Tab-separated table of C-alpha atoms in Angstrom:
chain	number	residue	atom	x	y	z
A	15	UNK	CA	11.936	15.303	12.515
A	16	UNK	CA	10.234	15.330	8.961
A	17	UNK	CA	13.045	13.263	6.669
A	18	UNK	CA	14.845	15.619	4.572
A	19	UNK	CA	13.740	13.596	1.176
A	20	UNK	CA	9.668	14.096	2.284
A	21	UNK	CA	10.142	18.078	2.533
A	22	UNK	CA	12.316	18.298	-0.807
A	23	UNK	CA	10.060	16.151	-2.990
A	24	UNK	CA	7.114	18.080	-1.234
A	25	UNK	CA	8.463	21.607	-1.591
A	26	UNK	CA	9.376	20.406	-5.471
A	27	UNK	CA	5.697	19.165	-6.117
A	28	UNK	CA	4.115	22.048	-4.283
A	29	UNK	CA	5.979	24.462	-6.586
A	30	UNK	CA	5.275	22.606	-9.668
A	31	UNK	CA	2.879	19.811	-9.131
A	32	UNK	CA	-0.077	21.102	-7.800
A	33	UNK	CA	-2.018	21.539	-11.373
A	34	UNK	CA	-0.560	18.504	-12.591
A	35	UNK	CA	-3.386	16.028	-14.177
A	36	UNK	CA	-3.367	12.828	-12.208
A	37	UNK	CA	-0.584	13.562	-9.762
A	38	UNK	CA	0.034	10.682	-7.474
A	39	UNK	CA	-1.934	8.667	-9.533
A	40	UNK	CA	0.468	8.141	-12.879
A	41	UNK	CA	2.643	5.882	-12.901
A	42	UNK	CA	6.646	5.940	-13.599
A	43	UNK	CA	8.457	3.339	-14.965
A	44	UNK	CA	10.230	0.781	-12.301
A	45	UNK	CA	13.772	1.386	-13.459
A	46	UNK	CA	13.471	5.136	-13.356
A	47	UNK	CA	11.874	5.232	-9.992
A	48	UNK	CA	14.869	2.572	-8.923
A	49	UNK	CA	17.705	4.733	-10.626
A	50	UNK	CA	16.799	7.706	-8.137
A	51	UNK	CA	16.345	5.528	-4.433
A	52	UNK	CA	20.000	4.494	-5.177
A	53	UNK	CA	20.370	8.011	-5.882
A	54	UNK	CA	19.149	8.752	-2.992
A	55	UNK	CA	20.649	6.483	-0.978
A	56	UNK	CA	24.085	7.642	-2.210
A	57	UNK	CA	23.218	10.868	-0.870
A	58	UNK	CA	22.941	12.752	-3.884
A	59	UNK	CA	20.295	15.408	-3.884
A	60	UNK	CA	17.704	15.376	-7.279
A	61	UNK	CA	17.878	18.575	-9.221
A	62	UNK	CA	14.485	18.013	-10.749
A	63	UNK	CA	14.799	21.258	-13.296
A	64	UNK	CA	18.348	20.874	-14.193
A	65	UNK	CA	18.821	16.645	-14.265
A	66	UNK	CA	19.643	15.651	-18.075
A	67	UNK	CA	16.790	13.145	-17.493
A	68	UNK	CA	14.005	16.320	-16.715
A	69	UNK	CA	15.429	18.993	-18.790
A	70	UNK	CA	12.293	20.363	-20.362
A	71	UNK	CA	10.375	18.028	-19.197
A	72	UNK	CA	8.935	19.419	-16.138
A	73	UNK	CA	5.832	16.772	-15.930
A	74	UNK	CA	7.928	13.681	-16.047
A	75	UNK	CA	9.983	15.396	-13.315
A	76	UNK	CA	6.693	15.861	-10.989
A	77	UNK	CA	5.273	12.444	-11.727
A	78	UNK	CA	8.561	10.697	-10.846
A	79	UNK	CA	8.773	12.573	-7.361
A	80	UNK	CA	5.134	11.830	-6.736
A	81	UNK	CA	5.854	8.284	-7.362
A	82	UNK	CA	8.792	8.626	-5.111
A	83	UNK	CA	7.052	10.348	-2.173
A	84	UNK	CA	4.398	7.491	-2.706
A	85	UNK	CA	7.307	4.910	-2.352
A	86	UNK	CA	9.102	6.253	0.463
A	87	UNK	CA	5.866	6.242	3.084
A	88	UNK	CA	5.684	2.146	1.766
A	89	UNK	CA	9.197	1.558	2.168
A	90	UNK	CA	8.994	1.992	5.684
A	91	UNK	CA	9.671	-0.618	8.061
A	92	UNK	CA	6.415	0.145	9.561
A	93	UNK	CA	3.456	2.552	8.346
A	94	UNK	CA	3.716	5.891	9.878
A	95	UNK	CA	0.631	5.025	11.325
A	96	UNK	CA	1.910	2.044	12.951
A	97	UNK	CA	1.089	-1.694	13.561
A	98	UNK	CA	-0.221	-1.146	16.870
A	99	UNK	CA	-2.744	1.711	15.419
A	100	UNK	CA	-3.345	-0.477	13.082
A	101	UNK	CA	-6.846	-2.311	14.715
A	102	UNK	CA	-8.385	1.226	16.579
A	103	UNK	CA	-8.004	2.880	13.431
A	104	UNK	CA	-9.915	-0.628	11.639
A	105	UNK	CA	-12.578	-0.083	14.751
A	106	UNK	CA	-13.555	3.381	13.984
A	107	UNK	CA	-16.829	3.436	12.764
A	108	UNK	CA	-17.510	5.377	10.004
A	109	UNK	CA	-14.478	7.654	9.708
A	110	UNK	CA	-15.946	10.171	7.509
A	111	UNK	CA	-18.321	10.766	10.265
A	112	UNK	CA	-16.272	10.344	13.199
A	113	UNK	CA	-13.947	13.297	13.629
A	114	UNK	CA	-12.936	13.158	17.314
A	115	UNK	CA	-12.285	9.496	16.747
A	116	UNK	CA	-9.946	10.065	14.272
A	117	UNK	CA	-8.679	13.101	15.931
A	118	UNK	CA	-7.856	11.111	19.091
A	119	UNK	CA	-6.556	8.368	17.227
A	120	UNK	CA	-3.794	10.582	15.355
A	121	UNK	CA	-3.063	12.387	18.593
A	122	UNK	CA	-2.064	9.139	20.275
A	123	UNK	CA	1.104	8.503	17.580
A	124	UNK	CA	4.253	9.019	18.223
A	125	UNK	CA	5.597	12.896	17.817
A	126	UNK	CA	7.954	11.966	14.841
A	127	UNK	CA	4.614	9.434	13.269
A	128	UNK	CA	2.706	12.715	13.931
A	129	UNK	CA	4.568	15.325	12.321
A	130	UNK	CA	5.831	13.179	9.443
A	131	UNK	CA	2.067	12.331	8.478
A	132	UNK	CA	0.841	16.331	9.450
A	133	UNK	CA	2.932	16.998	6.719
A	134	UNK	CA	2.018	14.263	3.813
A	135	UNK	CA	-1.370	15.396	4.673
A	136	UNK	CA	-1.003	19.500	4.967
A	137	UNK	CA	0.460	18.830	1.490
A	138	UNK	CA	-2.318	16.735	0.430
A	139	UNK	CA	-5.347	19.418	1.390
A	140	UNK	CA	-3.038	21.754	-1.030
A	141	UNK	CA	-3.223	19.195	-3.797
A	142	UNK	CA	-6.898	18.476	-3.564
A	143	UNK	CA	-7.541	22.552	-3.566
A	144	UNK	CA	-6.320	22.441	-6.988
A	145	UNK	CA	-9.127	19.020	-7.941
A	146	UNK	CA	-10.157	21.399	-10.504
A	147	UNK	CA	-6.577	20.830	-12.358
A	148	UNK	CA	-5.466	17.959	-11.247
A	149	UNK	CA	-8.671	15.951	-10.783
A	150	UNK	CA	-7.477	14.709	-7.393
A	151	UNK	CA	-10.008	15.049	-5.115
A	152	UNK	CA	-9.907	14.279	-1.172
A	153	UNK	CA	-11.499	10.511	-2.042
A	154	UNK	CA	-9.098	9.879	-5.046
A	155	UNK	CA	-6.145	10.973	-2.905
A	156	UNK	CA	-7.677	8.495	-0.064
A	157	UNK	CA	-7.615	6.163	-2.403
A	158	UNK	CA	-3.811	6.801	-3.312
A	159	UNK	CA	-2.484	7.535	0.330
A	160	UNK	CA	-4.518	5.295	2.573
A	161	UNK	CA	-3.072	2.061	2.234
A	162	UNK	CA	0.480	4.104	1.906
A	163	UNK	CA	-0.015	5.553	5.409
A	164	UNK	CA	-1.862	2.303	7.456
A	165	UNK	CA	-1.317	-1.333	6.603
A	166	UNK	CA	-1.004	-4.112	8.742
A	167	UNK	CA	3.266	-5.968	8.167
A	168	UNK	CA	1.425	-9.225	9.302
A	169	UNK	CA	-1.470	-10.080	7.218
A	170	UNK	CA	-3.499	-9.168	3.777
A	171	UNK	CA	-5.673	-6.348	4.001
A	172	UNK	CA	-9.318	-7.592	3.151
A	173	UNK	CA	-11.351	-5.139	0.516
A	174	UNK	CA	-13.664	-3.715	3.513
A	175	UNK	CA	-10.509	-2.548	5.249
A	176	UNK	CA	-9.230	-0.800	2.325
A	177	UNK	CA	-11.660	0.839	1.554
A	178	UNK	CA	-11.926	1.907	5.271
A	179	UNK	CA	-8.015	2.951	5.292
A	180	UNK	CA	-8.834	5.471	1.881
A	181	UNK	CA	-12.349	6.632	4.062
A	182	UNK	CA	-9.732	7.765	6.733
A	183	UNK	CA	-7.004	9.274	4.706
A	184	UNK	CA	-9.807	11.431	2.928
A	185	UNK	CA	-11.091	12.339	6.220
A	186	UNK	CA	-7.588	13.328	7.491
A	187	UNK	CA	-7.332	15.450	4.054
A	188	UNK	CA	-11.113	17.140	4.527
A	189	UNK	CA	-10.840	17.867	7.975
A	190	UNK	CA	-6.754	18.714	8.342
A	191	UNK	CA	-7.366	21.578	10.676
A	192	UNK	CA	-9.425	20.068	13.170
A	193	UNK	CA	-8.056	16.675	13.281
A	194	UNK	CA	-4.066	17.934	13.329
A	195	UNK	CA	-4.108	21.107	14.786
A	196	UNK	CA	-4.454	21.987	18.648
A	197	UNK	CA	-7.589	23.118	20.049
């Protein structure tokens, strides 16, 4: 149920990304990023060792797909952790200190919400193991993924509530095991 393009980019930047300085938080330029979604939406699978455009350059290559996993989980129609999720997860008080909260809360999405953000954030406990490399701790990887994985389509997110949305990614990322996994 995971799309195909989330466990490629994933199994690409867990094999080459995970030491990378400042994954997921460099930048790529607009056109590039652009060139691969029609790519992508051709159906054409990235060959990020062998493309003329990575050859040798292995960095650009794992910059690009971070961008691109970064893209994809904004691109959708709805944030995988939906609208309707979108004021409980805003109530939780404190989500750094509120693990059942957020447990419960993630256990009430959909199965396909569930396993596609299980994944992002499985991944995302490997990259902040490796903080020491890559200088991308659970709270700077909040910072990245939270307003990628919650956002409300119908209104402007106030400063309070973003910083509330990267408090709750980081939590998801600190405490993977006991939030996502069955007890």
């Amino acid at each position: 149920m995971v799309p195909p393009l989330v466990v490629s980019l994933i199994e690409f930047l867990r094999n080459y990304g995970l030491e990378v300085e400042g994954i997921f938080r460099r930048s790529a330029e607009l056109n590039a990023i652009t060139r691969l979604q029609e790519r992508i939406n051709l159906g054409k699978e990235i060959d990020w060792i062998n493309d003329p455009e990575y050859s040798g350059d292995i960095q650009k290559a794992v910059i690009h797909a971070s961008v691109l996993l970064k893209t994809f989980l904004r691109s959708l129609g709805e944030p995988v952790m939906t609208n309707a999720n979108y004021s409980k997860l805003i109530e939780i008080e404190d989500p750094k200190n509120n693990t059942e909260a957020v447990r419960n809360l993630i256990w009430s999405l959909k199965p396909a919400n569930f396993l596609l953000l299980k994944t992002v954030i499985q991944f995302l406990t490997e990259v902040a193991a490796h903080s020491h490399q890559n200088l991308m701790t659970p709270d700077n990887l909040g910072v990245v993924f939270g307003p990628s994985t919650s956002w409300p389509t119908d209104q402007q997110v106030p400063l309070t509530q973003i910083i509330h949305l990267n408090n709750f990614c980081a939590k998801l990322i600190t405490d993977y095991e006991v939030i996502f996994e069955k007890q």
